[in-house]
Structures are given as C-alpha cells and as structure tokens.
XYZ file of C-alpha atoms in Angstrom:
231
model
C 112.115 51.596 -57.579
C 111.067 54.168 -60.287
C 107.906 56.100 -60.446
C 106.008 53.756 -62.916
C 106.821 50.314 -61.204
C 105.089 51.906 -58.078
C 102.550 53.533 -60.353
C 101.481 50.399 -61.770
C 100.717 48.272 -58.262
C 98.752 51.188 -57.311
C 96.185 51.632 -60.748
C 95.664 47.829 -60.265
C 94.306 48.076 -56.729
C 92.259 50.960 -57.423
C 91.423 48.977 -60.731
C 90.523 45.848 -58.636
C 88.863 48.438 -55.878
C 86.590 49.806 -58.493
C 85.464 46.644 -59.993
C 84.551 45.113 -56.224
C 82.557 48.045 -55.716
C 80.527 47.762 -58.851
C 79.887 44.361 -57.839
C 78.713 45.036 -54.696
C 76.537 47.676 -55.910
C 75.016 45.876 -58.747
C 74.120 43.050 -56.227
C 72.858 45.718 -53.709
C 70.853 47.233 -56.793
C 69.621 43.603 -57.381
C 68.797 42.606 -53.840
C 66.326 45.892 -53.777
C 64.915 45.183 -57.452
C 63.961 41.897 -56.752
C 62.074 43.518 -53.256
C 59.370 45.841 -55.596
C 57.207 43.612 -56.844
C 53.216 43.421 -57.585
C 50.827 40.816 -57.034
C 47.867 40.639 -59.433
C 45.360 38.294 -60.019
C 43.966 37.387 -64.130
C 40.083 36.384 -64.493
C 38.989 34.812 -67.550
C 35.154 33.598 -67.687
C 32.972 31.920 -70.565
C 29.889 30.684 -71.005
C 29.142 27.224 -72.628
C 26.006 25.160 -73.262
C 25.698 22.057 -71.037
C 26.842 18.690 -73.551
C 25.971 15.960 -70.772
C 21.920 15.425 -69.091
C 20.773 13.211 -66.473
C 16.940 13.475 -66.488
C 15.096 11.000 -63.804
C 11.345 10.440 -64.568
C 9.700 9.766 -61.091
C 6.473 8.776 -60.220
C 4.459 6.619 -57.521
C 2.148 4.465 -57.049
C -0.342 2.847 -53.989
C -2.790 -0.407 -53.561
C -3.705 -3.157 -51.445
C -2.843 -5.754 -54.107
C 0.824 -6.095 -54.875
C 0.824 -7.569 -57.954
C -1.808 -5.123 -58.876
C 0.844 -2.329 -58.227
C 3.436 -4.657 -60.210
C 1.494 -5.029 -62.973
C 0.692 -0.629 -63.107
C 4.380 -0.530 -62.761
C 5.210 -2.436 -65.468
C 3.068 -0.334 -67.312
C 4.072 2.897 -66.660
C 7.417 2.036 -67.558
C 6.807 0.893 -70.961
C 5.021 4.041 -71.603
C 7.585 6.190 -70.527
C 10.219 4.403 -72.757
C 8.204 4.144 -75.780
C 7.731 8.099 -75.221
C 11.046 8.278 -75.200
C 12.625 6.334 -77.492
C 9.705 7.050 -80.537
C 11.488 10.810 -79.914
C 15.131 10.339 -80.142
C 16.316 9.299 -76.952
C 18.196 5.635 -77.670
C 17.504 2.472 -75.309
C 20.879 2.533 -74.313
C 20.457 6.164 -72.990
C 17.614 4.787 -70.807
C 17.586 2.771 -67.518
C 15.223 1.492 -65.698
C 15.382 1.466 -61.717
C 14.307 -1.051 -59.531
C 11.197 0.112 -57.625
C 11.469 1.165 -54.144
C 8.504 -0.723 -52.253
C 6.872 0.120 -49.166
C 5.028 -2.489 -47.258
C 2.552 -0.498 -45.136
C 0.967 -3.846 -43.675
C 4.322 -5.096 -42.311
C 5.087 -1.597 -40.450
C 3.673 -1.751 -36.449
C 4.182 1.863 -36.694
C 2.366 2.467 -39.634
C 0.069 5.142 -39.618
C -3.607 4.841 -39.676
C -3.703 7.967 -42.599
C -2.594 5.800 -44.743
C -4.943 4.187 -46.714
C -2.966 1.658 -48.891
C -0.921 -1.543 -47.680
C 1.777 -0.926 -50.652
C 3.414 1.883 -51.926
C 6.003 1.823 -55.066
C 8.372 4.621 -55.770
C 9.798 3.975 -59.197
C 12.468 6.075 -61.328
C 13.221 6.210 -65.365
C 16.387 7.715 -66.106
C 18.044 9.359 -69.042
C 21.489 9.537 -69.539
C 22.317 11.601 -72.551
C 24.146 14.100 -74.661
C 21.582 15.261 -76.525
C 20.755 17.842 -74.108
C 18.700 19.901 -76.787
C 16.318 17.317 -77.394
C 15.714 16.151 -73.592
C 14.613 20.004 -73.429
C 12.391 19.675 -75.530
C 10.579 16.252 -74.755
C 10.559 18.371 -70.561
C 7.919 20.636 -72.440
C 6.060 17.383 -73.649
C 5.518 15.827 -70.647
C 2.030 16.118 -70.470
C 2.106 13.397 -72.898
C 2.575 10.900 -70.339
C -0.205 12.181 -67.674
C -2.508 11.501 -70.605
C -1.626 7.848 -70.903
C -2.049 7.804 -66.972
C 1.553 8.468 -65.559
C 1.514 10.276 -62.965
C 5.362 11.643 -62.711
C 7.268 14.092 -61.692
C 10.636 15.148 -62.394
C 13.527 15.023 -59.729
C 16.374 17.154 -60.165
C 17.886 17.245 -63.736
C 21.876 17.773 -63.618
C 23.499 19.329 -66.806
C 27.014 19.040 -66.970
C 29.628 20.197 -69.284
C 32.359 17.325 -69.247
C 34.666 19.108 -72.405
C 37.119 21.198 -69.889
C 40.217 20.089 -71.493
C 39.010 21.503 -74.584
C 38.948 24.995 -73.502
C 41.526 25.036 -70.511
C 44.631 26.158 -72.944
C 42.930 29.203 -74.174
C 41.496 30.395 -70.542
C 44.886 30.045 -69.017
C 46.534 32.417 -71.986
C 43.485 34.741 -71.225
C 43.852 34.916 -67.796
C 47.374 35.420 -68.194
C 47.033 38.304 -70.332
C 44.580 40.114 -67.892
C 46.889 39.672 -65.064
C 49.893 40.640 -67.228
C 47.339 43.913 -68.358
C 46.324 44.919 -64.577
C 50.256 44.326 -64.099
C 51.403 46.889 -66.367
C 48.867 49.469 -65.282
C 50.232 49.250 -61.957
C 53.817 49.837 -63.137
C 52.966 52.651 -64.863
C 51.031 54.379 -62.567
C 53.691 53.832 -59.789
C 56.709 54.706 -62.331
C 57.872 51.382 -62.304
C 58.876 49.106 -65.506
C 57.357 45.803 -65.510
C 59.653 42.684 -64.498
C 60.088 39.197 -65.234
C 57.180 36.952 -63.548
C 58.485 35.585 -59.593
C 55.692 32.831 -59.099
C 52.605 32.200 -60.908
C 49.952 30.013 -59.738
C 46.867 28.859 -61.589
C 43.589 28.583 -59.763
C 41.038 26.320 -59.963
C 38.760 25.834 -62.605
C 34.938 26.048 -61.471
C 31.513 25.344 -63.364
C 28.481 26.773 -62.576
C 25.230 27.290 -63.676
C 24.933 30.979 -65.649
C 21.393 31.291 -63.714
C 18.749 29.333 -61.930
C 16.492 29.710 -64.595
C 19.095 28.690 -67.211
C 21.223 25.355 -65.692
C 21.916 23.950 -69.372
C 23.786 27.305 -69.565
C 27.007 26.700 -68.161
C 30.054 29.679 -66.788
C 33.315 28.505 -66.749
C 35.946 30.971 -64.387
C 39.540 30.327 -63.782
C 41.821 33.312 -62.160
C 45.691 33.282 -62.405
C 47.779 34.899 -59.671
C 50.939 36.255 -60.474
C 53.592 38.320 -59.001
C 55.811 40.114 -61.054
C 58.917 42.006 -60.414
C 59.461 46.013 -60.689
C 62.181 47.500 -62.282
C 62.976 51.509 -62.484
C-alpha cells in the first residue's frame, strides 16, 4: 500500500475525530448556556374611573300600627324614586326591595327598650353606569330628609367591568418592563440577553386608588419571565 492510500484513511478519522468533538463541545457549550439565566418580574399599573355603581338607599322605620308603617313605607319609596328618576337615573336602573319586617310583639325575648311593636328595614337600589351623576345626586341627599326620609346609605360598590379592553396593552407593557429590568441585568453581569425560557402572566387585580377616592379605580398586572444568558 502506498503512502497516500494510508494517508487518506487516516485525514478521514481525524476529519471525523474533529467534527465529533465540535459536536460535543457545542452541546457542552449549550448545556451551560441554557444554565445562566435571569428571572425578572414586569409591573404595569393604570388608573381608570369606575363605569359600573351600585348605590342602596336605606332607611327604617318603627310603630305600633302595621299598616301605619306600610302606608310610611310606601311613601318613602315613591319619594326616593321620583328624586331619582326627575335627575337622570332611569326606572329600569332602580329596584325596589321588599321590606325586612320585625314583629317586636311576636318575640318572647323581646326587649322591654323597645318601644315599638314593628320595625321595617327597607332598601332602594341603583344599578347604574352613570357613575358621574349618582355622585352627584350622593351630595343631594339632603333632599330627601326634607321630604321626611330618614336614610342612610349602605356601602356603595364601584366597579370597573371594561378589563378586556385594556388587558392587550398592559400585558405588552409589562412585558417590556420585564424585558428592560432583563437587559440591565445582562449588562451589568456581562452577559447578552437570551431568548425567553417560560413566561407567565399574573393576575390581573382592581382596587380602589384610595379610600377617599373608590370611583377611582388601579388596575396592576406583573409578568414573570425568565430569560436565558448568553456571553
């Protein structure tokens, strides 16, 4: 056999040598890339005005004659609609609860401070999207205590029901804050910023901005993402 028949064989195993260990070093290279990697988290917050108000008008009444009470019930609750509806809250935006009656006379435990046999507990409600107005009809109450209602106002609950309409843009946001925190961690470790591993979106949450603002609404979502580090 001459010299370049056995030179031949021998370039192809070292050929074939060289390639395996180029594999096996990219996939050693690989196995430690995909090992650096950074967890961040992406907040995105914003603050919206409440679209959706449940208002309940309370009040109560007391008397020995039942259909006395009735009859002030009845009363009351025409006032309170008419207040409402001559200002721009709709009938259909208004409901009217059954009264809660309690029948003193019939309790054996009753007690002897109070002075009345009957006692109604009765509730107006508004339902409504016109959250402006019911704010401003809360600062005309005193309407009603001068036709003689005595009410009170349980708790109101604004809500802000258009999510969907905002979710899109707060995920991209969040996104880009995570991706921004991301990058400043690369850099200041030396790193180059990978591809994303996993990426989870948290929940969305809606709060009231402040007690003393609930029609002002914040709206937080954060992102967490892990990225990969390259060198």
């Amino acid at each position: 056999m001459n010299n370049a028949s056995r030179f031949v064989p021998a370039l192809l195993v070292a050929l074939g040598l060289l390639a395996l260990g180029l594999t096996i070093k990219s996939g050693i290279d690989n196995i430690a890339y995909r090992d650096r990697e950074v967890t961040v988290r992406g907040l995105a917050e914003r603050e919206v005005e409440a679209n959706l108000v449940t208002w309940p008008i309370t009040y109560s009444l007391a008397g020995n004659d039942l259909q006395a009470v009735y009859d002030k019930v009845s009363r009351n609750n025409d006032i309170i609609v008419k207040f409402l509806t001559s200002n721009g809250i709709s009938s259909d935006e208004i409901s009217v609860n059954p009264p809660d009656t309690y029948d003193a006379a019939s309790n054996r435990y009753r007690s002897d401070s109070f002075a009345y046999n009957y006692s109604v507990n009765c509730t107006v409600t508004v339902t409504t999207s016109k959250v402006d107005k019911v704010r401003e009809l809360l600062n005309r109450q005193a309407e009603l205590l001068k036709q003689g209602v005595p009410f009170s106002n349980s708790y109101i609950n604004y809500q802000y029901t258009q999510l969907n309409s905002i979710k899109p843009e707060m995920i991209a946001e969040a996104t880009k804050n995570a991706r921004a925190a991301a990058s400043q961690f690369a850099a200041d470790s030396e790193s180059n910023l990978g591809k994303i591993k996993t990426a989870t979106q948290g929940q969305f949450s809606i709060e009231d901005s402040d007690s003393s603002t609930p029609f002002i609404k914040k709206v937080r979502v954060v992102s967490t993402i892990v990225y990969y580090l390259e060198d």
